[in-house]
Amino acid sequence: MTAPPSAPAPGRPTPAVGTVCFRGDDVLLIRRGTPPLAGDWSLPGGRIEFGERTEAAALRELKEETGVEARLIGLVDVVDALFTSRRSGEVARHYVLFDFAAVWLSGDPVAGDDAAHAEWISPDRLATLPLWDETRRVIEKARAMATGR
């Protein structure tokens, strides 16, 4: 019998995944529907479930949040996302993000699960969106993997 998924343990990092999915030059982004970062643009992703492999989690989260199916092409990077408390300034949440590059196979973006919105973003539009610097860096690194540049 496996244990049900649980909330992150206080004082411990939470393993999570993100997927940088490309359809041609466009990248699939979501607007977060839940905290942390509700309303912000982000990569589709979320927590890894107990017993789930990172690659499977990346594809599951992509499908749950956007309705899109993709083929993973590799691990882009592992990123620490630290969120501090507004009151104390101390780290309140710590996510270890395994970010994967992927290419689109099927499906049109439809927001689901934790996403409030999902859409393909052109490189020109991407340059104008407010994004976390690490997200922008991971997207460009994934683009290089996807295009062989």
mmCIF file with all atom_site columns, C-alpha atoms in Angstrom:
data_model
loop_
_atom_site.group_PDB
_atom_site.id
_atom_site.type_symbol
_atom_site.label_atom_id
_atom_site.label_alt_id
_atom_site.label_comp_id
_atom_site.label_asym_id
_atom_site.label_entity_id
_atom_site.label_seq_id
_atom_site.pdbx_PDB_ins_code
_atom_site.Cartn_x
_atom_site.Cartn_y
_atom_site.Cartn_z
_atom_site.occupancy
_atom_site.B_iso_or_equiv
_atom_site.pdbx_formal_charge
_atom_site.auth_seq_id
_atom_site.auth_comp_id
_atom_site.auth_asym_id
_atom_site.auth_atom_id
_atom_site.pdbx_PDB_model_num
ATOM 1   C CA . MET A 1 1   ? 0.000  0.000  0.000   1.00 0.00 ? 1   MET A CA 1
ATOM 2   C CA . THR A 1 2   ? 1.376  3.429  -0.912  1.00 0.00 ? 2   THR A CA 1
ATOM 3   C CA . ALA A 1 3   ? 0.944  6.506  1.194   1.00 0.00 ? 3   ALA A CA 1
ATOM 4   C CA . PRO A 1 4   ? -1.295 9.264  -0.178  1.00 0.00 ? 4   PRO A CA 1
ATOM 5   C CA . PRO A 1 5   ? 0.421  12.448 -1.397  1.00 0.00 ? 5   PRO A CA 1
ATOM 6   C CA . SER A 1 6   ? 1.018  14.845 1.438   1.00 0.00 ? 6   SER A CA 1
ATOM 7   C CA . ALA A 1 7   ? 1.697  18.517 1.899   1.00 0.00 ? 7   ALA A CA 1
ATOM 8   C CA . PRO A 1 8   ? 5.347  19.597 1.912   1.00 0.00 ? 8   PRO A CA 1
ATOM 9   C CA . ALA A 1 9   ? 7.108  18.880 5.186   1.00 0.00 ? 9   ALA A CA 1
ATOM 10  C CA . PRO A 1 10  ? 7.964  22.076 7.070   1.00 0.00 ? 10  PRO A CA 1
ATOM 11  C CA . GLY A 1 11  ? 11.657 22.847 6.887   1.00 0.00 ? 11  GLY A CA 1
ATOM 12  C CA . ARG A 1 12  ? 12.286 20.516 3.940   1.00 0.00 ? 12  ARG A CA 1
ATOM 13  C CA . PRO A 1 13  ? 12.581 21.179 0.213   1.00 0.00 ? 13  PRO A CA 1
ATOM 14  C CA . THR A 1 14  ? 9.718  20.014 -2.012  1.00 0.00 ? 14  THR A CA 1
ATOM 15  C CA . PRO A 1 15  ? 10.690 18.196 -5.236  1.00 0.00 ? 15  PRO A CA 1
ATOM 16  C CA . ALA A 1 16  ? 8.824  19.556 -8.249  1.00 0.00 ? 16  ALA A CA 1
ATOM 17  C CA . VAL A 1 17  ? 9.012  19.580 -12.046 1.00 0.00 ? 17  VAL A CA 1
ATOM 18  C CA . GLY A 1 18  ? 8.579  22.097 -14.833 1.00 0.00 ? 18  GLY A CA 1
ATOM 19  C CA . THR A 1 19  ? 8.236  21.477 -18.567 1.00 0.00 ? 19  THR A CA 1
ATOM 20  C CA . VAL A 1 20  ? 9.490  23.829 -21.273 1.00 0.00 ? 20  VAL A CA 1
ATOM 21  C CA . CYS A 1 21  ? 7.329  22.656 -24.183 1.00 0.00 ? 21  CYS A CA 1
ATOM 22  C CA . PHE A 1 22  ? 7.909  23.990 -27.700 1.00 0.00 ? 22  PHE A CA 1
ATOM 23  C CA . ARG A 1 23  ? 5.673  23.962 -30.767 1.00 0.00 ? 23  ARG A CA 1
ATOM 24  C CA . GLY A 1 24  ? 7.963  25.351 -33.419 1.00 0.00 ? 24  GLY A CA 1
ATOM 25  C CA . ASP A 1 25  ? 9.456  28.535 -31.932 1.00 0.00 ? 25  ASP A CA 1
ATOM 26  C CA . ASP A 1 26  ? 6.567  29.069 -29.503 1.00 0.00 ? 26  ASP A CA 1
ATOM 27  C CA . VAL A 1 27  ? 6.796  28.029 -25.850 1.00 0.00 ? 27  VAL A CA 1
ATOM 28  C CA . LEU A 1 28  ? 3.838  26.935 -23.725 1.00 0.00 ? 28  LEU A CA 1
ATOM 29  C CA . LEU A 1 29  ? 3.307  29.047 -20.607 1.00 0.00 ? 29  LEU A CA 1
ATOM 30  C CA . ILE A 1 30  ? 0.618  29.203 -17.969 1.00 0.00 ? 30  ILE A CA 1
ATOM 31  C CA . ARG A 1 31  ? -0.652 31.824 -15.571 1.00 0.00 ? 31  ARG A CA 1
ATOM 32  C CA . ARG A 1 32  ? -0.691 30.367 -12.088 1.00 0.00 ? 32  ARG A CA 1
ATOM 33  C CA . GLY A 1 33  ? -4.111 30.030 -10.517 1.00 0.00 ? 33  GLY A CA 1
ATOM 34  C CA . THR A 1 34  ? -2.950 29.242 -6.982  1.00 0.00 ? 34  THR A CA 1
ATOM 35  C CA . PRO A 1 35  ? -0.264 30.463 -4.571  1.00 0.00 ? 35  PRO A CA 1
ATOM 36  C CA . PRO A 1 36  ? 2.616  30.814 -4.599  1.00 0.00 ? 36  PRO A CA 1
ATOM 37  C CA . LEU A 1 37  ? 2.774  33.220 -7.536  1.00 0.00 ? 37  LEU A CA 1
ATOM 38  C CA . ALA A 1 38  ? -0.953 33.221 -8.398  1.00 0.00 ? 38  ALA A CA 1
ATOM 39  C CA . GLY A 1 39  ? -1.433 35.270 -11.582 1.00 0.00 ? 39  GLY A CA 1
ATOM 40  C CA . ASP A 1 40  ? 2.226  35.085 -12.612 1.00 0.00 ? 40  ASP A CA 1
ATOM 41  C CA . TRP A 1 41  ? 3.423  33.573 -15.897 1.00 0.00 ? 41  TRP A CA 1
ATOM 42  C CA . SER A 1 42  ? 5.215  30.282 -15.388 1.00 0.00 ? 42  SER A CA 1
ATOM 43  C CA . LEU A 1 43  ? 6.182  26.967 -16.884 1.00 0.00 ? 43  LEU A CA 1
ATOM 44  C CA . PRO A 1 44  ? 3.612  24.210 -16.483 1.00 0.00 ? 44  PRO A CA 1
ATOM 45  C CA . GLY A 1 45  ? 4.620  22.062 -13.551 1.00 0.00 ? 45  GLY A CA 1
ATOM 46  C CA . GLY A 1 46  ? 4.110  21.033 -9.979  1.00 0.00 ? 46  GLY A CA 1
ATOM 47  C CA . ARG A 1 47  ? 5.013  18.638 -7.190  1.00 0.00 ? 47  ARG A CA 1
ATOM 48  C CA . ILE A 1 48  ? 6.322  15.156 -7.826  1.00 0.00 ? 48  ILE A CA 1
ATOM 49  C CA . GLU A 1 49  ? 4.039  12.535 -6.289  1.00 0.00 ? 49  GLU A CA 1
ATOM 50  C CA . PHE A 1 50  ? 5.428  9.840  -4.006  1.00 0.00 ? 50  PHE A CA 1
ATOM 51  C CA . GLY A 1 51  ? 6.831  6.975  -6.099  1.00 0.00 ? 51  GLY A CA 1
ATOM 52  C CA . GLU A 1 52  ? 6.606  8.966  -9.344  1.00 0.00 ? 52  GLU A CA 1
ATOM 53  C CA . ARG A 1 53  ? 9.637  9.385  -11.585 1.00 0.00 ? 53  ARG A CA 1
ATOM 54  C CA . THR A 1 54  ? 10.569 12.945 -12.508 1.00 0.00 ? 54  THR A CA 1
ATOM 55  C CA . GLU A 1 55  ? 9.983  12.426 -16.241 1.00 0.00 ? 55  GLU A CA 1
ATOM 56  C CA . ALA A 1 56  ? 6.513  10.989 -15.624 1.00 0.00 ? 56  ALA A CA 1
ATOM 57  C CA . ALA A 1 57  ? 5.706  13.891 -13.278 1.00 0.00 ? 57  ALA A CA 1
ATOM 58  C CA . ALA A 1 58  ? 6.770  16.425 -15.920 1.00 0.00 ? 58  ALA A CA 1
ATOM 59  C CA . LEU A 1 59  ? 4.481  14.901 -18.553 1.00 0.00 ? 59  LEU A CA 1
ATOM 60  C CA . ARG A 1 60  ? 1.604  14.447 -16.081 1.00 0.00 ? 60  ARG A CA 1
ATOM 61  C CA . GLU A 1 61  ? 1.766  18.051 -14.863 1.00 0.00 ? 61  GLU A CA 1
ATOM 62  C CA . LEU A 1 62  ? 1.967  19.339 -18.457 1.00 0.00 ? 62  LEU A CA 1
ATOM 63  C CA . LYS A 1 63  ? -1.159 17.353 -19.381 1.00 0.00 ? 63  LYS A CA 1
ATOM 64  C CA . GLU A 1 64  ? -3.066 18.300 -16.194 1.00 0.00 ? 64  GLU A CA 1
ATOM 65  C CA . GLU A 1 65  ? -2.327 22.031 -16.444 1.00 0.00 ? 65  GLU A CA 1
ATOM 66  C CA . THR A 1 66  ? -2.576 22.508 -20.215 1.00 0.00 ? 66  THR A CA 1
ATOM 67  C CA . GLY A 1 67  ? -4.159 19.457 -21.905 1.00 0.00 ? 67  GLY A CA 1
ATOM 68  C CA . VAL A 1 68  ? -1.040 19.191 -24.101 1.00 0.00 ? 68  VAL A CA 1
ATOM 69  C CA . GLU A 1 69  ? 0.962  16.016 -24.704 1.00 0.00 ? 69  GLU A CA 1
ATOM 70  C CA . ALA A 1 70  ? 4.667  16.175 -25.498 1.00 0.00 ? 70  ALA A CA 1
ATOM 71  C CA . ARG A 1 71  ? 7.862  14.176 -25.863 1.00 0.00 ? 71  ARG A CA 1
ATOM 72  C CA . LEU A 1 72  ? 10.643 14.989 -23.414 1.00 0.00 ? 72  LEU A CA 1
ATOM 73  C CA . ILE A 1 73  ? 14.027 15.665 -24.999 1.00 0.00 ? 73  ILE A CA 1
ATOM 74  C CA . GLY A 1 74  ? 16.113 16.112 -21.868 1.00 0.00 ? 74  GLY A CA 1
ATOM 75  C CA . LEU A 1 75  ? 16.714 17.606 -18.464 1.00 0.00 ? 75  LEU A CA 1
ATOM 76  C CA . VAL A 1 76  ? 17.462 21.317 -18.805 1.00 0.00 ? 76  VAL A CA 1
ATOM 77  C CA . ASP A 1 77  ? 18.496 22.164 -15.249 1.00 0.00 ? 77  ASP A CA 1
ATOM 78  C CA . VAL A 1 78  ? 17.725 21.771 -11.559 1.00 0.00 ? 78  VAL A CA 1
ATOM 79  C CA . VAL A 1 79  ? 16.709 25.067 -9.952  1.00 0.00 ? 79  VAL A CA 1
ATOM 80  C CA . ASP A 1 80  ? 16.106 26.101 -6.343  1.00 0.00 ? 80  ASP A CA 1
ATOM 81  C CA . ALA A 1 81  ? 13.017 28.263 -5.888  1.00 0.00 ? 81  ALA A CA 1
ATOM 82  C CA . LEU A 1 82  ? 13.077 29.948 -2.493  1.00 0.00 ? 82  LEU A CA 1
ATOM 83  C CA . PHE A 1 83  ? 10.094 31.933 -1.255  1.00 0.00 ? 83  PHE A CA 1
ATOM 84  C CA . THR A 1 84  ? 10.568 34.162 1.765   1.00 0.00 ? 84  THR A CA 1
ATOM 85  C CA . SER A 1 85  ? 8.035  35.258 4.338   1.00 0.00 ? 85  SER A CA 1
ATOM 86  C CA . ARG A 1 86  ? 6.980  38.887 3.955   1.00 0.00 ? 86  ARG A CA 1
ATOM 87  C CA . ARG A 1 87  ? 6.906  39.253 7.726   1.00 0.00 ? 87  ARG A CA 1
ATOM 88  C CA . SER A 1 88  ? 10.119 37.570 8.833   1.00 0.00 ? 88  SER A CA 1
ATOM 89  C CA . GLY A 1 89  ? 12.152 37.588 5.602   1.00 0.00 ? 89  GLY A CA 1
ATOM 90  C CA . GLU A 1 90  ? 13.083 33.946 6.269   1.00 0.00 ? 90  GLU A CA 1
ATOM 91  C CA . VAL A 1 91  ? 12.639 31.134 3.762   1.00 0.00 ? 91  VAL A CA 1
ATOM 92  C CA . ALA A 1 92  ? 9.037  29.932 3.996   1.00 0.00 ? 92  ALA A CA 1
ATOM 93  C CA . ARG A 1 93  ? 8.991  27.523 1.015   1.00 0.00 ? 93  ARG A CA 1
ATOM 94  C CA . HIS A 1 94  ? 11.764 25.773 -0.866  1.00 0.00 ? 94  HIS A CA 1
ATOM 95  C CA . TYR A 1 95  ? 11.117 23.933 -4.125  1.00 0.00 ? 95  TYR A CA 1
ATOM 96  C CA . VAL A 1 96  ? 13.763 21.948 -6.008  1.00 0.00 ? 96  VAL A CA 1
ATOM 97  C CA . LEU A 1 97  ? 12.615 22.206 -9.641  1.00 0.00 ? 97  LEU A CA 1
ATOM 98  C CA . PHE A 1 98  ? 13.631 19.610 -12.222 1.00 0.00 ? 98  PHE A CA 1
ATOM 99  C CA . ASP A 1 99  ? 13.039 21.442 -15.513 1.00 0.00 ? 99  ASP A CA 1
ATOM 100 C CA . PHE A 1 100 ? 12.681 19.382 -18.693 1.00 0.00 ? 100 PHE A CA 1
ATOM 101 C CA . ALA A 1 101 ? 12.657 20.388 -22.373 1.00 0.00 ? 101 ALA A CA 1
ATOM 102 C CA . ALA A 1 102 ? 9.910  18.902 -24.544 1.00 0.00 ? 102 ALA A CA 1
ATOM 103 C CA . VAL A 1 103 ? 8.407  19.117 -28.010 1.00 0.00 ? 103 VAL A CA 1
ATOM 104 C CA . TRP A 1 104 ? 4.673  19.258 -28.628 1.00 0.00 ? 104 TRP A CA 1
ATOM 105 C CA . LEU A 1 105 ? 2.902  16.133 -29.878 1.00 0.00 ? 105 LEU A CA 1
ATOM 106 C CA . SER A 1 106 ? -0.804 16.954 -29.593 1.00 0.00 ? 106 SER A CA 1
ATOM 107 C CA . GLY A 1 107 ? -3.477 19.012 -27.897 1.00 0.00 ? 107 GLY A CA 1
ATOM 108 C CA . ASP A 1 108 ? -4.489 22.644 -27.706 1.00 0.00 ? 108 ASP A CA 1
ATOM 109 C CA . PRO A 1 109 ? -3.727 24.562 -24.517 1.00 0.00 ? 109 PRO A CA 1
ATOM 110 C CA . VAL A 1 110 ? -6.630 24.593 -22.082 1.00 0.00 ? 110 VAL A CA 1
ATOM 111 C CA . ALA A 1 111 ? -6.020 25.690 -18.503 1.00 0.00 ? 111 ALA A CA 1
ATOM 112 C CA . GLY A 1 112 ? -6.609 22.996 -15.933 1.00 0.00 ? 112 GLY A CA 1
ATOM 113 C CA . ASP A 1 113 ? -5.580 21.931 -12.428 1.00 0.00 ? 113 ASP A CA 1
ATOM 114 C CA . ASP A 1 114 ? -3.516 24.785 -10.883 1.00 0.00 ? 114 ASP A CA 1
ATOM 115 C CA . ALA A 1 115 ? -3.372 26.892 -14.069 1.00 0.00 ? 115 ALA A CA 1
ATOM 116 C CA . ALA A 1 116 ? -5.735 29.815 -14.645 1.00 0.00 ? 116 ALA A CA 1
ATOM 117 C CA . HIS A 1 117 ? -4.641 30.243 -18.287 1.00 0.00 ? 117 HIS A CA 1
ATOM 118 C CA . ALA A 1 118 ? -2.420 28.411 -20.820 1.00 0.00 ? 118 ALA A CA 1
ATOM 119 C CA . GLU A 1 119 ? -1.166 29.545 -24.226 1.00 0.00 ? 119 GLU A CA 1
ATOM 120 C CA . TRP A 1 120 ? 1.601  29.316 -26.805 1.00 0.00 ? 120 TRP A CA 1
ATOM 121 C CA . ILE A 1 121 ? 3.905  32.348 -26.559 1.00 0.00 ? 121 ILE A CA 1
ATOM 122 C CA . SER A 1 122 ? 6.012  33.565 -29.487 1.00 0.00 ? 122 SER A CA 1
ATOM 123 C CA . PRO A 1 123 ? 9.653  34.574 -28.885 1.00 0.00 ? 123 PRO A CA 1
ATOM 124 C CA . ASP A 1 124 ? 8.765  38.252 -29.528 1.00 0.00 ? 124 ASP A CA 1
ATOM 125 C CA . ARG A 1 125 ? 5.960  38.194 -26.971 1.00 0.00 ? 125 ARG A CA 1
ATOM 126 C CA . LEU A 1 126 ? 8.060  36.202 -24.514 1.00 0.00 ? 126 LEU A CA 1
ATOM 127 C CA . ALA A 1 127 ? 10.554 39.073 -24.446 1.00 0.00 ? 127 ALA A CA 1
ATOM 128 C CA . THR A 1 128 ? 7.797  41.405 -23.157 1.00 0.00 ? 128 THR A CA 1
ATOM 129 C CA . LEU A 1 129 ? 6.358  39.175 -20.404 1.00 0.00 ? 129 LEU A CA 1
ATOM 130 C CA . PRO A 1 130 ? 7.327  39.637 -16.769 1.00 0.00 ? 130 PRO A CA 1
ATOM 131 C CA . LEU A 1 131 ? 9.063  36.370 -15.886 1.00 0.00 ? 131 LEU A CA 1
ATOM 132 C CA . TRP A 1 132 ? 11.332 35.171 -13.118 1.00 0.00 ? 132 TRP A CA 1
ATOM 133 C CA . ASP A 1 133 ? 14.908 35.448 -14.424 1.00 0.00 ? 133 ASP A CA 1
ATOM 134 C CA . GLU A 1 134 ? 15.459 31.717 -13.822 1.00 0.00 ? 134 GLU A CA 1
ATOM 135 C CA . THR A 1 135 ? 12.389 30.853 -15.917 1.00 0.00 ? 135 THR A CA 1
ATOM 136 C CA . ARG A 1 136 ? 13.680 32.966 -18.797 1.00 0.00 ? 136 ARG A CA 1
ATOM 137 C CA . ARG A 1 137 ? 17.153 31.380 -18.494 1.00 0.00 ? 137 ARG A CA 1
ATOM 138 C CA . VAL A 1 138 ? 15.707 27.834 -18.445 1.00 0.00 ? 138 VAL A CA 1
ATOM 139 C CA . ILE A 1 139 ? 13.525 28.571 -21.500 1.00 0.00 ? 139 ILE A CA 1
ATOM 140 C CA . GLU A 1 140 ? 16.527 29.796 -23.492 1.00 0.00 ? 140 GLU A CA 1
ATOM 141 C CA . LYS A 1 141 ? 18.632 26.813 -22.415 1.00 0.00 ? 141 LYS A CA 1
ATOM 142 C CA . ALA A 1 142 ? 15.781 24.472 -23.418 1.00 0.00 ? 142 ALA A CA 1
ATOM 143 C CA . ARG A 1 143 ? 15.412 26.276 -26.760 1.00 0.00 ? 143 ARG A CA 1
ATOM 144 C CA . ALA A 1 144 ? 19.099 25.630 -27.456 1.00 0.00 ? 144 ALA A CA 1
ATOM 145 C CA . MET A 1 145 ? 18.557 21.930 -26.686 1.00 0.00 ? 145 MET A CA 1
ATOM 146 C CA . ALA A 1 146 ? 15.480 21.761 -28.915 1.00 0.00 ? 146 ALA A CA 1
ATOM 147 C CA . THR A 1 147 ? 17.095 23.506 -31.887 1.00 0.00 ? 147 THR A CA 1
ATOM 148 C CA . GLY A 1 148 ? 20.608 22.100 -31.515 1.00 0.00 ? 148 GLY A CA 1
ATOM 149 C CA . ARG A 1 149 ? 22.124 25.608 -31.225 1.00 0.00 ? 149 ARG A CA 1
#
